[in-house]
Amino acid sequence: MQRTVQRVSILVAALLPVVVLGFYVLQPKTPPPETAASVVAVTQSSSTTKTATSATTPTTTQQTTKTTPSSASTSATTTPSYAYKDGTYSVTATYRVPEASAQKLGVSLTIVNDVITGAAATNMATDQTSSMYQNAFVSGYKTSVVGKSIASLQLGKVSGSSLTTAAFNDALTAIRKEAAI
Amino acid sequence: MEHRQEFHAIGTHWCIDFPTTLDAYRVEFVMQRIHSRIDEFDKTYSRFRPDSIVTMMSKTTGRYELPSDAAPMLALYRRLYDLTDGAVTPLIGQTLSDAGYDAAYSLKTKSMSSPKRWDDVMRVEGSAIDLLEPVLLDFGAAGKGYLIDIVSEIIESEGIDSYCVDAGGDMRYRSSAGEVLRVGLEDPSNVSQAIGVASIVNKSICGSAGNRRTWGAFTHILDPKLLTSPRHILAVWVIADTTMLADGLTTALMFVDPEVLRPEFDFEFAIVHEDFSLTRSAGFPGEFFQS
């Protein structure tokens, strides 16, 4: 039981940096102001990592992390205002578990217009127990949503962010004009 | 549903559907009642109009007797305040205003500070508030949902049992025949897309996302302690029996895990996180499009 808890903790501790690394691997094209937003995202992930790591026993969590940015489908057409190049980015994380050799896990992110449109994790474990936990993680990780055109769906209504008032939108336009000068 | 009434009120677009069988003059009569009730609500709770009670409360202390229907809303606010450790609070008004979401829509951020603690500022008894110091209240978290319920009850009091009251994508739907309403769940990254479809019958659904009402680093939702807008969640939807509850819970879910709220209220939810991963209650009626 103790060991199970330990393994889960190690897996969690190993996976969160992978997500953080996913962000670092991406090459920012233009620094401000979009980078600022991205930094927030990284910081948030980091703080989560800290919490997760502190829950584990530090002596057993030796994680060596190798990154391989494969940047597969970098379909050129990006506007310069985006911080990240469109494409699919992959990283592989290696982590150690008690009584087994180092285990690996792959994570890939697809970025379109600075939005993560797809994320997938690949089970690369060789140890049976690790494989079990990675499978659980992978199946959970895959439940990410994608958009379909509203026009293609037979809908009675749409719910989301509330439509705003004209006053709010006018104010926003005015602010943007000011900022541009 | 043929009799569709559309109008603007309390800063959003309303769309009310009545049964086709209803006479036009009855629709007109109900609509008159609805408009005057919405105006009354606005005059009480809007922090955007100079003549509202809420604006008066931001200037003068004392005992304020709000309309009797304030009691359920104030009670829900208090419950959510306690469950979220003060994250959902009507005292956020001044902080939102300082962030730039003020009566003049200046969208210019001034020096901001965390709201005061509820018990230090006011005592609530039913629909009455004893205000110990002037404070700018904001009922944006559950107020719109509550108004949708109030409007719906006017419709029901006229003996109309099938209708849809939609205010900016938050809605209450009733169908005496049990017909399902398919509600598209707007993609937070692309308003022409949906990431899923909720199927509701005789329920309310509310959504919250930061993608439209955004200025600088802020959205219309503020974390009262961090003084930032939550970014770890892109969108939340809640389905419940009342729109007030659904509305209030969408905001609460921006701050606390569903596990905290599930034992307290009867509701279904779906949350889209910043990496587009999805968390949903097993009973959420509908489908999601997954990669």
JSON list of C-alpha atoms in Angstrom, two decimals, chain B residues 189-291:
[
{"chain": "B", "resi": 189, "resn": "SER", "atom": "CA", "xyz": [-11.41, 29.45, -28.09]},
{"chain": "B", "resi": 190, "resn": "ASN", "atom": "CA", "xyz": [-13.80, 29.95, -30.99]},
{"chain": "B", "resi": 191, "resn": "VAL", "atom": "CA", "xyz": [-17.32, 31.34, -30.65]},
{"chain": "B", "resi": 192, "resn": "SER", "atom": "CA", "xyz": [-18.42, 29.82, -33.96]},
{"chain": "B", "resi": 193, "resn": "GLN", "atom": "CA", "xyz": [-17.78, 26.37, -32.55]},
{"chain": "B", "resi": 194, "resn": "ALA", "atom": "CA", "xyz": [-19.19, 24.16, -29.82]},
{"chain": "B", "resi": 195, "resn": "ILE", "atom": "CA", "xyz": [-17.24, 21.60, -27.79]},
{"chain": "B", "resi": 196, "resn": "GLY", "atom": "CA", "xyz": [-20.35, 19.66, -26.92]},
{"chain": "B", "resi": 197, "resn": "VAL", "atom": "CA", "xyz": [-24.12, 19.62, -26.67]},
{"chain": "B", "resi": 198, "resn": "ALA", "atom": "CA", "xyz": [-26.15, 19.52, -23.49]},
{"chain": "B", "resi": 199, "resn": "SER", "atom": "CA", "xyz": [-29.62, 18.01, -23.71]},
{"chain": "B", "resi": 200, "resn": "ILE", "atom": "CA", "xyz": [-31.93, 19.55, -21.15]},
{"chain": "B", "resi": 201, "resn": "VAL", "atom": "CA", "xyz": [-35.58, 19.05, -20.21]},
{"chain": "B", "resi": 202, "resn": "ASN", "atom": "CA", "xyz": [-37.26, 21.12, -17.50]},
{"chain": "B", "resi": 203, "resn": "LYS", "atom": "CA", "xyz": [-33.91, 22.38, -16.16]},
{"chain": "B", "resi": 204, "resn": "SER", "atom": "CA", "xyz": [-31.70, 25.46, -16.20]},
{"chain": "B", "resi": 205, "resn": "ILE", "atom": "CA", "xyz": [-28.24, 25.71, -17.68]},
{"chain": "B", "resi": 206, "resn": "CYS", "atom": "CA", "xyz": [-25.67, 28.42, -17.09]},
{"chain": "B", "resi": 207, "resn": "GLY", "atom": "CA", "xyz": [-22.23, 28.83, -18.55]},
{"chain": "B", "resi": 208, "resn": "SER", "atom": "CA", "xyz": [-19.28, 30.93, -17.59]},
{"chain": "B", "resi": 209, "resn": "ALA", "atom": "CA", "xyz": [-16.19, 31.68, -19.62]},
{"chain": "B", "resi": 210, "resn": "GLY", "atom": "CA", "xyz": [-13.75, 34.53, -19.67]},
{"chain": "B", "resi": 211, "resn": "ASN", "atom": "CA", "xyz": [-13.34, 34.81, -23.42]},
{"chain": "B", "resi": 212, "resn": "ARG", "atom": "CA", "xyz": [-15.73, 37.69, -24.17]},
{"chain": "B", "resi": 213, "resn": "ARG", "atom": "CA", "xyz": [-15.76, 40.06, -21.21]},
{"chain": "B", "resi": 214, "resn": "THR", "atom": "CA", "xyz": [-12.01, 40.60, -21.05]},
{"chain": "B", "resi": 215, "resn": "TRP", "atom": "CA", "xyz": [-9.84, 43.65, -20.59]},
{"chain": "B", "resi": 216, "resn": "GLY", "atom": "CA", "xyz": [-6.13, 43.69, -19.82]},
{"chain": "B", "resi": 217, "resn": "ALA", "atom": "CA", "xyz": [-5.39, 40.79, -17.52]},
{"chain": "B", "resi": 218, "resn": "PHE", "atom": "CA", "xyz": [-8.97, 40.61, -16.25]},
{"chain": "B", "resi": 219, "resn": "THR", "atom": "CA", "xyz": [-12.27, 38.95, -17.00]},
{"chain": "B", "resi": 220, "resn": "HIS", "atom": "CA", "xyz": [-15.55, 39.65, -15.22]},
{"chain": "B", "resi": 221, "resn": "ILE", "atom": "CA", "xyz": [-14.57, 37.06, -12.61]},
{"chain": "B", "resi": 222, "resn": "LEU", "atom": "CA", "xyz": [-12.04, 38.07, -9.99]},
{"chain": "B", "resi": 223, "resn": "ASP", "atom": "CA", "xyz": [-10.32, 36.07, -7.31]},
{"chain": "B", "resi": 224, "resn": "PRO", "atom": "CA", "xyz": [-10.83, 38.25, -4.21]},
{"chain": "B", "resi": 225, "resn": "LYS", "atom": "CA", "xyz": [-7.60, 37.09, -2.59]},
{"chain": "B", "resi": 226, "resn": "LEU", "atom": "CA", "xyz": [-5.23, 36.92, -5.56]},
{"chain": "B", "resi": 227, "resn": "LEU", "atom": "CA", "xyz": [-6.82, 39.97, -7.27]},
{"chain": "B", "resi": 228, "resn": "THR", "atom": "CA", "xyz": [-6.47, 38.20, -10.60]},
{"chain": "B", "resi": 229, "resn": "SER", "atom": "CA", "xyz": [-8.95, 36.51, -12.88]},
{"chain": "B", "resi": 230, "resn": "PRO", "atom": "CA", "xyz": [-8.85, 32.71, -12.79]},
{"chain": "B", "resi": 231, "resn": "ARG", "atom": "CA", "xyz": [-7.23, 31.37, -15.96]},
{"chain": "B", "resi": 232, "resn": "HIS", "atom": "CA", "xyz": [-6.92, 27.71, -15.10]},
{"chain": "B", "resi": 233, "resn": "ILE", "atom": "CA", "xyz": [-10.49, 27.11, -16.24]},
{"chain": "B", "resi": 234, "resn": "LEU", "atom": "CA", "xyz": [-11.63, 28.16, -19.71]},
{"chain": "B", "resi": 235, "resn": "ALA", "atom": "CA", "xyz": [-15.32, 27.41, -19.33]},
{"chain": "B", "resi": 236, "resn": "VAL", "atom": "CA", "xyz": [-17.81, 25.95, -16.88]},
{"chain": "B", "resi": 237, "resn": "TRP", "atom": "CA", "xyz": [-21.40, 24.81, -17.34]},
{"chain": "B", "resi": 238, "resn": "VAL", "atom": "CA", "xyz": [-23.84, 23.85, -14.65]},
{"chain": "B", "resi": 239, "resn": "ILE", "atom": "CA", "xyz": [-27.29, 22.27, -15.03]},
{"chain": "B", "resi": 240, "resn": "ALA", "atom": "CA", "xyz": [-29.66, 22.57, -12.06]},
{"chain": "B", "resi": 241, "resn": "ASP", "atom": "CA", "xyz": [-33.33, 22.94, -11.16]},
{"chain": "B", "resi": 242, "resn": "THR", "atom": "CA", "xyz": [-33.07, 26.70, -10.76]},
{"chain": "B", "resi": 243, "resn": "THR", "atom": "CA", "xyz": [-31.12, 29.18, -12.82]},
{"chain": "B", "resi": 244, "resn": "MET", "atom": "CA", "xyz": [-29.96, 31.05, -9.72]},
{"chain": "B", "resi": 245, "resn": "LEU", "atom": "CA", "xyz": [-28.27, 27.92, -8.41]},
{"chain": "B", "resi": 246, "resn": "ALA", "atom": "CA", "xyz": [-26.78, 27.02, -11.80]},
{"chain": "B", "resi": 247, "resn": "ASP", "atom": "CA", "xyz": [-25.46, 30.59, -12.19]},
{"chain": "B", "resi": 248, "resn": "GLY", "atom": "CA", "xyz": [-23.95, 30.78, -8.71]},
{"chain": "B", "resi": 249, "resn": "LEU", "atom": "CA", "xyz": [-22.29, 27.38, -9.04]},
{"chain": "B", "resi": 250, "resn": "THR", "atom": "CA", "xyz": [-20.56, 28.26, -12.32]},
{"chain": "B", "resi": 251, "resn": "THR", "atom": "CA", "xyz": [-18.72, 31.01, -10.46]},
{"chain": "B", "resi": 252, "resn": "ALA", "atom": "CA", "xyz": [-18.08, 28.81, -7.42]},
{"chain": "B", "resi": 253, "resn": "LEU", "atom": "CA", "xyz": [-16.53, 26.13, -9.66]},
{"chain": "B", "resi": 254, "resn": "MET", "atom": "CA", "xyz": [-13.95, 28.67, -10.81]},
{"chain": "B", "resi": 255, "resn": "PHE", "atom": "CA", "xyz": [-12.62, 28.62, -7.24]},
{"chain": "B", "resi": 256, "resn": "VAL", "atom": "CA", "xyz": [-13.32, 25.25, -5.62]},
{"chain": "B", "resi": 257, "resn": "ASP", "atom": "CA", "xyz": [-13.34, 21.63, -6.74]},
{"chain": "B", "resi": 258, "resn": "PRO", "atom": "CA", "xyz": [-16.71, 20.10, -7.61]},
{"chain": "B", "resi": 259, "resn": "GLU", "atom": "CA", "xyz": [-16.25, 17.66, -4.71]},
{"chain": "B", "resi": 260, "resn": "VAL", "atom": "CA", "xyz": [-16.74, 20.56, -2.30]},
{"chain": "B", "resi": 261, "resn": "LEU", "atom": "CA", "xyz": [-20.10, 21.53, -3.81]},
{"chain": "B", "resi": 262, "resn": "ARG", "atom": "CA", "xyz": [-21.55, 18.16, -4.79]},
{"chain": "B", "resi": 263, "resn": "PRO", "atom": "CA", "xyz": [-22.66, 17.14, -1.29]},
{"chain": "B", "resi": 264, "resn": "GLU", "atom": "CA", "xyz": [-24.34, 20.54, -0.81]},
{"chain": "B", "resi": 265, "resn": "PHE", "atom": "CA", "xyz": [-26.35, 21.01, -3.99]},
{"chain": "B", "resi": 266, "resn": "ASP", "atom": "CA", "xyz": [-28.06, 18.94, -6.65]},
{"chain": "B", "resi": 267, "resn": "PHE", "atom": "CA", "xyz": [-26.39, 19.79, -9.98]},
{"chain": "B", "resi": 268, "resn": "GLU", "atom": "CA", "xyz": [-24.50, 18.49, -12.99]},
{"chain": "B", "resi": 269, "resn": "PHE", "atom": "CA", "xyz": [-21.38, 20.21, -14.32]},
{"chain": "B", "resi": 270, "resn": "ALA", "atom": "CA", "xyz": [-18.76, 20.29, -17.06]},
{"chain": "B", "resi": 271, "resn": "ILE", "atom": "CA", "xyz": [-15.44, 22.10, -16.77]},
{"chain": "B", "resi": 272, "resn": "VAL", "atom": "CA", "xyz": [-13.00, 22.80, -19.61]},
{"chain": "B", "resi": 273, "resn": "HIS", "atom": "CA", "xyz": [-9.52, 23.35, -18.18]},
{"chain": "B", "resi": 274, "resn": "GLU", "atom": "CA", "xyz": [-6.80, 25.50, -19.72]},
{"chain": "B", "resi": 275, "resn": "ASP", "atom": "CA", "xyz": [-5.35, 22.51, -21.60]},
{"chain": "B", "resi": 276, "resn": "PHE", "atom": "CA", "xyz": [-8.83, 21.73, -22.99]},
{"chain": "B", "resi": 277, "resn": "SER", "atom": "CA", "xyz": [-9.10, 18.67, -20.81]},
{"chain": "B", "resi": 278, "resn": "LEU", "atom": "CA", "xyz": [-12.61, 18.02, -19.56]},
{"chain": "B", "resi": 279, "resn": "THR", "atom": "CA", "xyz": [-13.98, 17.26, -16.13]},
{"chain": "B", "resi": 280, "resn": "ARG", "atom": "CA", "xyz": [-17.67, 16.46, -15.97]},
{"chain": "B", "resi": 281, "resn": "SER", "atom": "CA", "xyz": [-20.15, 14.88, -13.66]},
{"chain": "B", "resi": 282, "resn": "ALA", "atom": "CA", "xyz": [-21.17, 11.43, -14.77]},
{"chain": "B", "resi": 283, "resn": "GLY", "atom": "CA", "xyz": [-24.81, 12.53, -14.97]},
{"chain": "B", "resi": 284, "resn": "PHE", "atom": "CA", "xyz": [-24.23, 15.57, -17.20]},
{"chain": "B", "resi": 285, "resn": "PRO", "atom": "CA", "xyz": [-26.83, 15.08, -19.93]},
{"chain": "B", "resi": 286, "resn": "GLY", "atom": "CA", "xyz": [-25.23, 15.50, -23.30]},
{"chain": "B", "resi": 287, "resn": "GLU", "atom": "CA", "xyz": [-22.21, 14.75, -25.43]},
{"chain": "B", "resi": 288, "resn": "PHE", "atom": "CA", "xyz": [-18.74, 16.21, -25.80]},
{"chain": "B", "resi": 289, "resn": "PHE", "atom": "CA", "xyz": [-16.53, 16.27, -28.86]},
{"chain": "B", "resi": 290, "resn": "GLN", "atom": "CA", "xyz": [-13.20, 14.78, -27.93]},
{"chain": "B", "resi": 291, "resn": "SER", "atom": "CA", "xyz": [-9.89, 14.52, -29.71]}
]
